[in-house]
XYZ file of C-alpha atoms in Angstrom:
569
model
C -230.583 -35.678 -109.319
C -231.697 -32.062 -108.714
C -231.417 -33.068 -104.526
C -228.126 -34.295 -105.214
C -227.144 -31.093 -106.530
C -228.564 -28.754 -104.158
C -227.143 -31.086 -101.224
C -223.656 -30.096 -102.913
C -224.405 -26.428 -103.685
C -225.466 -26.248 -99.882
C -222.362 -28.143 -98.527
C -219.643 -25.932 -100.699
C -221.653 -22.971 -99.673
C -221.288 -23.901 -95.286
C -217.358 -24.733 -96.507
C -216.990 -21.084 -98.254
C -218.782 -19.755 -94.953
C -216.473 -21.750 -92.686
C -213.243 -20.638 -94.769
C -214.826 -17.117 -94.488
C -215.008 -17.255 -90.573
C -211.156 -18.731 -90.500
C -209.769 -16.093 -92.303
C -211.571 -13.251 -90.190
C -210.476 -15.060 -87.126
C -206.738 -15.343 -89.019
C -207.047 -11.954 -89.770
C -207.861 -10.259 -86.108
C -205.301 -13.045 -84.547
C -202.571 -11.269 -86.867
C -203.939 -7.767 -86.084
C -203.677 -8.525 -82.412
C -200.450 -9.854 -82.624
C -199.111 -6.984 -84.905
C -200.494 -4.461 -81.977
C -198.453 -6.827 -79.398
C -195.172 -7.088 -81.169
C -195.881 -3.052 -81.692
C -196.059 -2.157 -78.752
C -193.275 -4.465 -77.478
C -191.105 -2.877 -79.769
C -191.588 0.593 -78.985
C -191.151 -0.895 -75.420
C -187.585 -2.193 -76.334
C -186.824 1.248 -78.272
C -187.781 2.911 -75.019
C -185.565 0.908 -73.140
C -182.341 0.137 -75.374
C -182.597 3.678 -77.730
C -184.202 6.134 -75.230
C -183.036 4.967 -71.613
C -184.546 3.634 -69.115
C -185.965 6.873 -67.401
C -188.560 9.263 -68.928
C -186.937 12.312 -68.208
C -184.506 11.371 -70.163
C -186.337 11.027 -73.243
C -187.958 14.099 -72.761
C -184.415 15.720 -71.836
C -183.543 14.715 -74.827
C -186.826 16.053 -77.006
C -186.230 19.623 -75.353
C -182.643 19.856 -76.746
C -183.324 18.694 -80.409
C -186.059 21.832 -80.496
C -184.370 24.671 -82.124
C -183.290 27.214 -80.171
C -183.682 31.000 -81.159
C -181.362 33.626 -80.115
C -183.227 36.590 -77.916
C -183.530 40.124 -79.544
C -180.800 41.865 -78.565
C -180.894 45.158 -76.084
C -179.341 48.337 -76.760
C -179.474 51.796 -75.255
C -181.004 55.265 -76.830
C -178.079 56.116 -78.895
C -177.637 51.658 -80.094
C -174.979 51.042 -77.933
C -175.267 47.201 -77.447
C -176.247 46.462 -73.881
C -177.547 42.258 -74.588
C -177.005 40.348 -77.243
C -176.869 36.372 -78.144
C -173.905 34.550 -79.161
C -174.063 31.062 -80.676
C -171.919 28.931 -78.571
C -171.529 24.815 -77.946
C -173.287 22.931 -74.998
C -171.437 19.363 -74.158
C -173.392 16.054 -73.434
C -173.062 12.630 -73.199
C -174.785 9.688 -73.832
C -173.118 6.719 -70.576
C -174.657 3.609 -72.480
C -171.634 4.394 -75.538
C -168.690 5.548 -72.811
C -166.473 2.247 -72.362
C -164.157 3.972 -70.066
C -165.754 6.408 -67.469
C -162.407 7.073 -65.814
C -160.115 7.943 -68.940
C -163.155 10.282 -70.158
C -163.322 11.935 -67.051
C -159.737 12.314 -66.905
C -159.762 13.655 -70.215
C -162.163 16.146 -69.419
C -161.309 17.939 -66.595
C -157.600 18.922 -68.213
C -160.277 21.032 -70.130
C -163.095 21.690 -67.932
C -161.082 22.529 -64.884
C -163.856 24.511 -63.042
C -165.939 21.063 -62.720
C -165.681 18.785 -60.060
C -163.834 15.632 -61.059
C -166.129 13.331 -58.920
C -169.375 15.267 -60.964
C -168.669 14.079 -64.329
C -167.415 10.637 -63.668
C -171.018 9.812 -61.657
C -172.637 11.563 -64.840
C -170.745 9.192 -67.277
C -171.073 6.169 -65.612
C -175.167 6.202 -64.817
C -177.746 4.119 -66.425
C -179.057 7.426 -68.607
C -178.949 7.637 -72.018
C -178.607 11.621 -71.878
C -176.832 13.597 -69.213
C -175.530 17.291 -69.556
C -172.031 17.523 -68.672
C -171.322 21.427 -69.496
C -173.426 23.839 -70.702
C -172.328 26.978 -72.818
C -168.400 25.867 -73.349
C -165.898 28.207 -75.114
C -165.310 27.592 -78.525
C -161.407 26.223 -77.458
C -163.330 23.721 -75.006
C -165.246 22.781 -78.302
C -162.122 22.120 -80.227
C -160.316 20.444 -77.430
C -162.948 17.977 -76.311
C -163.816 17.481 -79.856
C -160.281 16.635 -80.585
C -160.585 13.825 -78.128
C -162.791 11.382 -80.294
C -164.520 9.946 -77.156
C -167.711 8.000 -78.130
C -170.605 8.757 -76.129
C -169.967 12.763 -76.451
C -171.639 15.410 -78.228
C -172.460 18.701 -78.825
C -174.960 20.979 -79.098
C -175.477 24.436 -80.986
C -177.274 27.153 -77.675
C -177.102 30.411 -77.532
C -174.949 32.325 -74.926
C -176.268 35.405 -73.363
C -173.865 38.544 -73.085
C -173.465 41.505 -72.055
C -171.171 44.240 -73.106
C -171.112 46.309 -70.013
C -171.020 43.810 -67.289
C -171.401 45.590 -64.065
C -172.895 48.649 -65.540
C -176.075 47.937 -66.135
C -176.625 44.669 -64.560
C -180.101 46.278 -62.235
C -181.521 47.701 -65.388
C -180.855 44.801 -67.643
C -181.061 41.995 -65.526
C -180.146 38.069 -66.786
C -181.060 35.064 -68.052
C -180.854 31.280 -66.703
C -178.922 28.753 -68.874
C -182.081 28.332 -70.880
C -182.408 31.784 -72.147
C -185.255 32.626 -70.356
C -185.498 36.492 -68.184
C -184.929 36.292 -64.624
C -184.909 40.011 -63.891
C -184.618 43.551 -65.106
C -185.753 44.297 -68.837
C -185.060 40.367 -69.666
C -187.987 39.241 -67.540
C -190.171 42.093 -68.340
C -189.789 41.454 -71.831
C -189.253 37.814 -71.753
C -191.854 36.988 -74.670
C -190.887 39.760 -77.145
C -187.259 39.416 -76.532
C -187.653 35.954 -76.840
C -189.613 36.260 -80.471
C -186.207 37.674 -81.803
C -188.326 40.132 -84.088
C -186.953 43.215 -83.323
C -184.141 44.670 -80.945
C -185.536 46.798 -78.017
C -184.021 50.307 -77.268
C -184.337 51.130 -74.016
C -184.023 55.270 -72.466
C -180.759 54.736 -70.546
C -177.511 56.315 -71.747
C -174.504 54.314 -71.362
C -172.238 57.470 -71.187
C -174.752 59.122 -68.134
C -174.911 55.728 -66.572
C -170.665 55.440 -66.410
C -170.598 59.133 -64.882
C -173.370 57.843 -62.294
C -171.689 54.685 -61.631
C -168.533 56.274 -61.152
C -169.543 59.173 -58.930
C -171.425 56.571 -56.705
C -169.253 54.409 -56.654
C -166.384 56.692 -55.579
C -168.370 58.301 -52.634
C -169.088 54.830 -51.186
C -165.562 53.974 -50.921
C -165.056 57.355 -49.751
C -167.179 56.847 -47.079
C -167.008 53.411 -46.384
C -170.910 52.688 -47.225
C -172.845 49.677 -47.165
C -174.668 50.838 -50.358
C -175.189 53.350 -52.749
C -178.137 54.172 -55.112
C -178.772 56.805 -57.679
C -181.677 57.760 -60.319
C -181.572 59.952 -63.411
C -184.962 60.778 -64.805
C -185.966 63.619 -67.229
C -188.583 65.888 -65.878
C -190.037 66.282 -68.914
C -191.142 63.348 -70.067
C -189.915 60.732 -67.405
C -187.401 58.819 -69.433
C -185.304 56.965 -66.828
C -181.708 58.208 -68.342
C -179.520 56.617 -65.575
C -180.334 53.874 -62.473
C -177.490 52.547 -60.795
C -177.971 50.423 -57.206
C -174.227 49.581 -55.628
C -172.962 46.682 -54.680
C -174.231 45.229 -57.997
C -173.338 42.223 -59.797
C -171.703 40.772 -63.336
C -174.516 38.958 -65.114
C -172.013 36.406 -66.676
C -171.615 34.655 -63.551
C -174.809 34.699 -61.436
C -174.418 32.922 -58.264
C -176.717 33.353 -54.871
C -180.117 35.407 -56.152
C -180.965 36.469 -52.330
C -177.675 38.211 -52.331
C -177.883 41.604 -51.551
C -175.802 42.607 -54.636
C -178.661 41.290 -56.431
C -181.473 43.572 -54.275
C -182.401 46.641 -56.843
C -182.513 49.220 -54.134
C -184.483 51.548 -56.448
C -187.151 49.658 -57.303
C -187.464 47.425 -54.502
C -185.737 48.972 -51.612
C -187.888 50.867 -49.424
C -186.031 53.418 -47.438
C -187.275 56.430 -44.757
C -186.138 59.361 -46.934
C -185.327 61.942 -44.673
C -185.719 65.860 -45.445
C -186.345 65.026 -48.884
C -189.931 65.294 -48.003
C -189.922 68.709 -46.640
C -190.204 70.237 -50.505
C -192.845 68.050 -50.522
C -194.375 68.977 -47.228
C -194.474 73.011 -48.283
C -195.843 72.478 -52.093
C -198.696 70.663 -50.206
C -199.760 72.990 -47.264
C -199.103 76.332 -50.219
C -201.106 74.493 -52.973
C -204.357 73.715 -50.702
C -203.523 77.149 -48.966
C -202.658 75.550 -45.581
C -200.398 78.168 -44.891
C -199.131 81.415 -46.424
C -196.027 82.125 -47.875
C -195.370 85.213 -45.990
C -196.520 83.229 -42.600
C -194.012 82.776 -39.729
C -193.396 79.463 -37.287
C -191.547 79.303 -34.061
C -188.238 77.284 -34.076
C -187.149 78.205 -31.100
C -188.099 74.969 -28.947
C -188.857 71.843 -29.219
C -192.535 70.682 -30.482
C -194.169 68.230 -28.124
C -197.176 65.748 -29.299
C -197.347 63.385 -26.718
C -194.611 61.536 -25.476
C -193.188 62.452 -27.989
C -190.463 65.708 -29.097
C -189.536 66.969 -32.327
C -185.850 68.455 -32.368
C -183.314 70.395 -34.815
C -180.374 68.717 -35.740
C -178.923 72.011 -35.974
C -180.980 73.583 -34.109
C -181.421 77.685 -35.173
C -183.500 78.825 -32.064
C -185.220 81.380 -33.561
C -188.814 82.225 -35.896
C -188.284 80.854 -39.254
C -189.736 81.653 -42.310
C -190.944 79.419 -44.814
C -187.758 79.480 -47.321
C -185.691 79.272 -43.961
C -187.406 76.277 -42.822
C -186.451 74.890 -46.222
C -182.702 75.592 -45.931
C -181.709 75.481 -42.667
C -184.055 71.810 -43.247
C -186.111 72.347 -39.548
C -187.862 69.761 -38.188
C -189.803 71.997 -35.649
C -190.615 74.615 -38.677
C -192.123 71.825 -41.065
C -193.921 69.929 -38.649
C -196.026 73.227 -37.906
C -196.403 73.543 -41.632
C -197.792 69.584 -41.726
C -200.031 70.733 -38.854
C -201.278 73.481 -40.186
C -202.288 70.936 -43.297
C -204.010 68.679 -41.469
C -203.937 64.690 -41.871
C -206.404 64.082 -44.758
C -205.040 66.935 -46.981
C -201.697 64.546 -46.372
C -202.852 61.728 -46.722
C -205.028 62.792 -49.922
C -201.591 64.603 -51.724
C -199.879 61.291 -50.796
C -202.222 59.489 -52.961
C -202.027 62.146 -55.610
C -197.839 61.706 -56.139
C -198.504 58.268 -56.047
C -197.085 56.825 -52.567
C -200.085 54.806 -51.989
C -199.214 52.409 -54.792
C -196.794 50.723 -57.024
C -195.009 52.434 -59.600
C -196.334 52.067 -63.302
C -192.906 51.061 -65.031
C -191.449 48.389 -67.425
C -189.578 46.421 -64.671
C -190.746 43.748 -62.980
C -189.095 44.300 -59.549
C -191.264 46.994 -57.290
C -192.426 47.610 -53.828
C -195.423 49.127 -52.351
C -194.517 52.501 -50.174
C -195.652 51.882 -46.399
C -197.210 54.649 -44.500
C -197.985 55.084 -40.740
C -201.248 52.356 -39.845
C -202.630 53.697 -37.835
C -202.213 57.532 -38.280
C -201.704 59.102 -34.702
C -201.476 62.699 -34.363
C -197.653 62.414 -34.185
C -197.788 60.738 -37.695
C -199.057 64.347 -39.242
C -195.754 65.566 -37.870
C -193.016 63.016 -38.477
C -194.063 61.917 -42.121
C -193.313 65.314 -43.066
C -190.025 65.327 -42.835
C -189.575 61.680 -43.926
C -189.905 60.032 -40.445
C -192.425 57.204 -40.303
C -193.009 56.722 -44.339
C -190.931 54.473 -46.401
C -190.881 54.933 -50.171
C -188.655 54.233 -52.878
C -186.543 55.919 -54.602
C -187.745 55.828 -57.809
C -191.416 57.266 -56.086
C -189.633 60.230 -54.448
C -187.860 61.314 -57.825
C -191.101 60.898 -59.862
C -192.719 62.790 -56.922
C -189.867 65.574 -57.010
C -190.140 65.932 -60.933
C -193.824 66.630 -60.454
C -192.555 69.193 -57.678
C -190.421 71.244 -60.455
C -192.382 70.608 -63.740
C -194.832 72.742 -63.264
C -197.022 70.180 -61.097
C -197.277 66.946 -63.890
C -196.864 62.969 -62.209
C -195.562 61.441 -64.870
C -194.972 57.434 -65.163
C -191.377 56.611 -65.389
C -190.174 54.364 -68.320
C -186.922 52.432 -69.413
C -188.185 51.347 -72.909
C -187.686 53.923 -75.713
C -190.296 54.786 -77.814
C -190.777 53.745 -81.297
C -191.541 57.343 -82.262
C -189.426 60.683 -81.443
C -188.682 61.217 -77.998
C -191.534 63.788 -76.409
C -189.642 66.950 -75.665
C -192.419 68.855 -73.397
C -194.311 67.664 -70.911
C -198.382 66.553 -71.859
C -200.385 68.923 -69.907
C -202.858 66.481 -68.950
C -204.963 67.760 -65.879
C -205.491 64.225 -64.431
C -202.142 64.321 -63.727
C -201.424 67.615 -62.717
C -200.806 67.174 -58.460
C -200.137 70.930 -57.861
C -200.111 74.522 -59.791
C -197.216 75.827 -62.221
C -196.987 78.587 -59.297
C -196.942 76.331 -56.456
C -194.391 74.523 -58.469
C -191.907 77.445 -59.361
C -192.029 78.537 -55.413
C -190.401 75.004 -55.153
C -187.897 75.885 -57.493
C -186.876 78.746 -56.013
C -186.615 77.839 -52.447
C -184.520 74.773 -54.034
C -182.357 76.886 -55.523
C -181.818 79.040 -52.978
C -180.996 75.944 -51.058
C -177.940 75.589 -52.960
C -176.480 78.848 -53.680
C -177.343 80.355 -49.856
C -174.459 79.249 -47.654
C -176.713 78.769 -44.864
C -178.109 76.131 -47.506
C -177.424 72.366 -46.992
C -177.153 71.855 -50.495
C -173.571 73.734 -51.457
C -171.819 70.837 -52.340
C -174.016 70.256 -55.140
C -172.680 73.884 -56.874
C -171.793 73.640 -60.109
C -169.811 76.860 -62.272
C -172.200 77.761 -65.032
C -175.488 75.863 -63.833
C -178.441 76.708 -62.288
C -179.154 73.994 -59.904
C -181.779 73.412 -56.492
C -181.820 70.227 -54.377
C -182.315 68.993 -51.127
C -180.570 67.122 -48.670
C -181.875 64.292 -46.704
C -180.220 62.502 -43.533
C -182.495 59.666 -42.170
C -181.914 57.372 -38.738
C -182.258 53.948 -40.114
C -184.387 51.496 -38.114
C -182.324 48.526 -36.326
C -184.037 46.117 -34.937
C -187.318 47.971 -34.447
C -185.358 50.872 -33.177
C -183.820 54.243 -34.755
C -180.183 54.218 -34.523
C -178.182 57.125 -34.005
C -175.033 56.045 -35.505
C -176.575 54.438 -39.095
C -177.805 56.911 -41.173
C -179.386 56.726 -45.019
C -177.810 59.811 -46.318
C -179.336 61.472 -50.009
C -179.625 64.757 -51.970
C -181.809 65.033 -55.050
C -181.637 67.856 -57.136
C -182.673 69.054 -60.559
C -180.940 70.851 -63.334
C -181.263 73.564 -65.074
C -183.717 74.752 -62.016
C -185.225 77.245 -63.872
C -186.614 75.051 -66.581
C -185.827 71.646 -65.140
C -184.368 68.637 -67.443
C -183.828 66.198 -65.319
C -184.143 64.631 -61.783
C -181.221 63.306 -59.790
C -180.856 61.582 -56.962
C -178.025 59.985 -54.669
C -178.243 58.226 -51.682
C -175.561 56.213 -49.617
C -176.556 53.740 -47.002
C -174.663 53.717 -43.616
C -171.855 56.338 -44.640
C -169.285 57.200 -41.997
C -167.798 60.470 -41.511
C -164.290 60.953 -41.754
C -161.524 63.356 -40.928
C -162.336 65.283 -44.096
C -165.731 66.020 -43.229
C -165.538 66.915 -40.290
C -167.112 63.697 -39.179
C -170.075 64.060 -41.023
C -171.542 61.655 -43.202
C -175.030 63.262 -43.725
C -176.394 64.443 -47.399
C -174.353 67.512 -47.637
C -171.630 65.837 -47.357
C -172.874 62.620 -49.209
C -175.500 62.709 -51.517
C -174.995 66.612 -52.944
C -170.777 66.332 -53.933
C -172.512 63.302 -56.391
C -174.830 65.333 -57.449
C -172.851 68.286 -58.619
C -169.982 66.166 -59.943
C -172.696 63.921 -61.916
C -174.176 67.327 -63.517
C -170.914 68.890 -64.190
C -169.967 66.116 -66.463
C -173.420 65.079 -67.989
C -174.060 68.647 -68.610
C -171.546 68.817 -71.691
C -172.584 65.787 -72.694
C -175.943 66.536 -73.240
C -175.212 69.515 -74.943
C -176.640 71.631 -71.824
C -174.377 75.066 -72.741
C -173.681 76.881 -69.063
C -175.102 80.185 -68.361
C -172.470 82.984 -69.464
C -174.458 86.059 -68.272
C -172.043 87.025 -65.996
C -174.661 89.180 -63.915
C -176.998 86.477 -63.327
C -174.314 84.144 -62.337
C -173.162 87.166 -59.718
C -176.699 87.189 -58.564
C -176.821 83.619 -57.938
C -173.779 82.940 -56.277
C -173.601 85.462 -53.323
C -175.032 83.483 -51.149
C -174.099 85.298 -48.252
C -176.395 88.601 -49.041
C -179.582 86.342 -49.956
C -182.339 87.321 -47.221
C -184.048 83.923 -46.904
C -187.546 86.050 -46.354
C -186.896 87.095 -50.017
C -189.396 84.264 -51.295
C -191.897 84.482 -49.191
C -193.641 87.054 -51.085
C-alpha cells in the first residue's frame, strides 16, 4: 500500500515537472514571438508612418527640435545691427497629397520665385517629408494656409535680419537657412550667439560707418574703381569704429560665396601698399639710430642694385632731407634710409608691428602678410616703400597707430567690452615697437605732409583739424607682372595729429583718372579727399571741437613758408 502510494506521489511529481517544462517552453515561444511581431511592427511604422528612406525620418527628428532664436547684435551706442524674427517654414508630407498638379498649381500663384517643375517632383515622391519653402512671409502663411491642402504644413523657424543691409554686411556677416554663422561676427560667435543669453555689442558706430560707406562709395564711382576699402580704428585703444570693403553684399539674399562682393578686402585681401610704408621705413632706421635726423641723401639719380633701378615718380633731382623724403614720398631718398638700416633690423621691426603673422581679432576671416623669400639685396630697398611686401589693411593701420601713439601695437577688436571703454592707451613695454620721441617725429613729418603744399597729402585738409597722413600709389601685379596702368591707390591718416584718436584709412583698387584730376588717379587724388571728407563729418559727431586758436591754425596752414629741413632737428 505504501509502494502504491509513492508510485503515485512519484508519477504526479514527473507530470508537475513535465507541465513545468511546457509552460517555460510556452513562455520563451511567446517571448520570441512578442520580439518578432515587435520588431515587425516598428518595421511597418518605419515604412507606412516614417517613409521609406532614413533621411527622412531623421529630416523629420531635426525639425520637431526646438529652435532658439540667436542673440541679437547691436552696435556701441544699441543700434540693432542682427536680430531673429519668428517666421513660418512650409513642408509637405507626398504620401497625404491626392493631387500633385492642383497643389502645385496652387502654390506657385503664391510662391512665384520657385520653379513650377521643383515642387511638383517634391510632392509627388515616395518621401514622407520634403521641404518645399523655407522662411515664407507671414502673407505666404495665410495664403497657403487658406488653401486647406492635406499633406501641408508648417513650421515655427526663426528668420535672420538685418537692419542695415549693405552697411555692415563684412563686419556682421550671415547665417545659412539653419541659423548657423557663416562669416563675420556670426561665425566668430556662432556658439554664444547661438545660446541666446545675452546680446553682443560690438565697437562699430553705425553713424561713422554711413559717413565711411558713403565717402567710399562716392570716390569709387567717381573714379570708376574696381574696389574700395576703408578702416577706422582708435589709436588709443584699438576699437575698430568703422570697416567698410566695396562692392559688398545684402545678407538677406546670399547667393555665390566665391563672389568677390563677398571677399573682405580688409581682413583677407592682401595688397602691396605703396608709400604707406615709408613712415614706417623712417620710425625704424631713427628708432635703432640707422640714420640721423639731421642726415642728408642724394635724390638726384637713380639708385642701381643690380639689374635693377629705383626711380621718382616725380622725380625732385636734388639732396633731400629726411622730412623731404617724406613729402615729396622719394623712392631714391627712402631706399638709402632702408640701406642705411640694414636687412635684419627690417626684418626684426617687421616682426615687431606684427607683419610676420596673423592679426589677433574677433573675426574669423584673415590672411597671413607675405614678405620677399628669399631676401636679395634689392628686397632691403623695395619693401621700404611698399614694393615686394603684401599686407593687409587692417596690419598697416594697427602698424600706423603704433607709429602715432607714442610707439604701443595694440590688437584690434570689434566686440565691445563689458566694462567702460579704456580711454588711454596701457603702457605695456612688451608692446611698445618704438619710443614716444621716435613716435612724435612721425607725427610731425605727417603733418607736415598735409599742410606743406609740396605735401601729397592736401586733399586730406580739413578747417579746424589738425591732421597728418600719407599717400600711397602701388603698381598692382598682373599676371606675375607690375602694370603701369592698374594702380592700388590709399592715404591713411590720423586725427587730431597731435594727440591722435583715431586711424583712417582709404584705398581704391584700379581707379582711373579723369578730366578733373588731371588724369591722376593716385592717393592724393584718391585715398586723401576720403579721408578729409570722412573726418570733417565724424569730427562733430564725436564731439571732437576744432581748434579756434586762430594763430596756431595760421601757423599750420601756410604751407608755402614751411622749410621741410625744419624737423630734422
Amino acid at each position: 500500500m505504501q509502494e502504491d502510494e509513492a508510485n503515485s506521489s512519484t508519477i504526479q511529481g514527473e507530470r508537475h515537472s513535465l507541465i513545468d517544462q511546457a509552460h517555460a517552453r510556452f513562455t520563451t515561444v511567446v517571448v520570441i514571438f512578442s520580439f518578432v511581431f515587435l520588431a515587425i511592427s516598428l518595421r511597418l511604422i518605419d515604412l507606412t508612418i516614417l517613409g521609406v528612406d532614413k533621411a527622412d525620418y531623421h529630416q523629420k527628428k531635426t525639425i520637431d527640435k526646438k529652435v532658439n532664436a540667436r542673440s541679437d547684435i547691436t552696435d556701441r551706442n544699441g543700434v540693432l545691427l542682427a536680430s531673429s524674427l519668428k517666421t513660418a517654414s512650409l513642408f509637405a508630407d507626398p504620401k497625404m497629397i491626392d493631387d500633385p498638379v492642383k497643389v502645385a498649381d496652387d502654390l506657385i500663384k503664391i510662391l512665384p520665385e520657385e520653379p513650377y517643375g521643383k515642387i511638383l517632383q517634391k510632392l509627388q515622391s515616395n518621401k514622407r517629408f520634403v521641404w518645399l519653402k523655407r522662411k515664407i512671409s507671414p502673407n505666404q502663411h495665410y495664403a497657403i494656409n487658406a488653401l486647406g491642402h492635406p499633406g501641408l504644413d508648417f513650421r515655427e523657424e526663426y528668420s535672420r535680419i538685418y537692419p542695415q543691409n549693405n552697411l555692415m554686411s563684412h563686419i556682421i556677416g550671415y547665417t545659412d537657412m539653419d541659423g548657423k554663422g557663416i562669416a563675420g561676427i556670426e561665425s566668430g560667435f556662432n556658439n554664444l550667439l547661438s545660446e541666446n543669453s545675452k546680446d553682443l555689442k560690438l565697437t562699430i558706430d553705425t553713424r561713422i560707418q554711413h559717413i565711411l560707406h558713403k565717402s567710399l562709395a562716392d570716390k569709387m564711382k567717381e573714379f570708376k574703381a574696381l574696389a574700395a576699402s576703408g578702416i577706422i580704428m582708435n589709436a588709443k585703444n584699438g576699437e575698430i569704429i568703422a570697416m567698410v570693403s566695396l562692392p559688398d553684399f545684402n545678407p538677406h539674399h546670399i547667393g555665390d560665396p566665391k563672389d568677390i562682393k563677398y571677399f573682405n578686402n580688409n581682413l583677407s585681401g592682401l595688397f602691396e601698399m605703396g608709400s604707406t610704408f615709408k613712415a614706417l621705413t623712417i620710425a625704424n632706421a631713427i628708432e635703432t639710430k640707422s640714420i640721423r635726423k639731421d642726415q642728408l641723401f642724394d635724390a638726384t639719380k637713380p639708385l642701381k642694385s643690380g639689374r635693377f633701378s629705383i626711380n621718382d615718380y616725380h622725380a625732385k633731382k636734388k639732396i633731400m632731407t629726411v622730412p623731404e623724403t617724406f613729402i615729396y614720398s622719394s623712392n631714391i631718398g627712402t631706399a638709402l634710409i632702408s640701406e642705411e638700416t640694414g636687412k635684419e633690423k627690417i626684418l626684426e621691426f617687421y616682426k615687431k608691428i606684427g607683419f610676420t603673422d596673423y592679426i589677433n581679432t574677433e573675426l574669423p576671416e584673415k590672411a597671413k602678410p607675405r614678405l620677399p623669400n628669399p631676401w636679395r639685396n634689392v628686397d632691403t630697398l623695395t619693401t621700404s616703400y611698399g614694393h615686394g611686401i603684401s599686407v593687409t589693411p587692417l596690419h598697416l593701420v594697427r602698424a600706423m597707430a603704433a607709429m602715432v601713439n607714442g610707439g604701443y601695437l595694440l590688437d584690434p577688436s570689434f566686440v565691445k567690452s563689458e566694462h567702460d571703454a579704456i580711454s588711454s592707451i596701457i603702457t605695456n613695454t612688451e608692446n611698445q615697437v618704438i619710443s614716444e620721441d621716435t613716435s612724435e617725429y612721425i607725427r610731425q613729418i605727417m603733418e607736415l605732409n598735409v599742410v606743406d603744399e609740396r605735401g601729397s597729402g592736401g586733399k586730406a585738409k580739413v578747417e579746424g583739424y589738425r591732421i597728418g597722413g600719407k599717400t600711397g600709389s602701388a603698381n598692382k601685379v598682373i599676371n606675375g607682372k607690375y602694370s603701369d596702368k592698374k594702380l592700388l591707390s590709399s592715404f591713411i591718416g590720423a586725427f587730431p595729429i597731435n594727440d591722435p584718436q583715431y586711424i583712417i584709412l582709404a584705398i581704391l583698387d584700379e581707379p582711373i583718372g579723369h578730366k578733373k584730376s588731371w588724369g591722376y588717379a593716385t592717393g592724393g587724388w584718391t585715398g586723401a579727399p576720403v579721408v578729409g571728407k570722412t573726418i570733417e563729418k565724424m569730427a562733430p559727431i564725436l564731439n571732437i571741437a576744432p581748434i579756434l586758436n586762430n594763430k596756431l591754425n595760421n601757423i599750420l596752414h601756410k604751407g608755402k613758408k614751411h622749410d621741410a629741413s625744419f624737423r630734422a632737428n
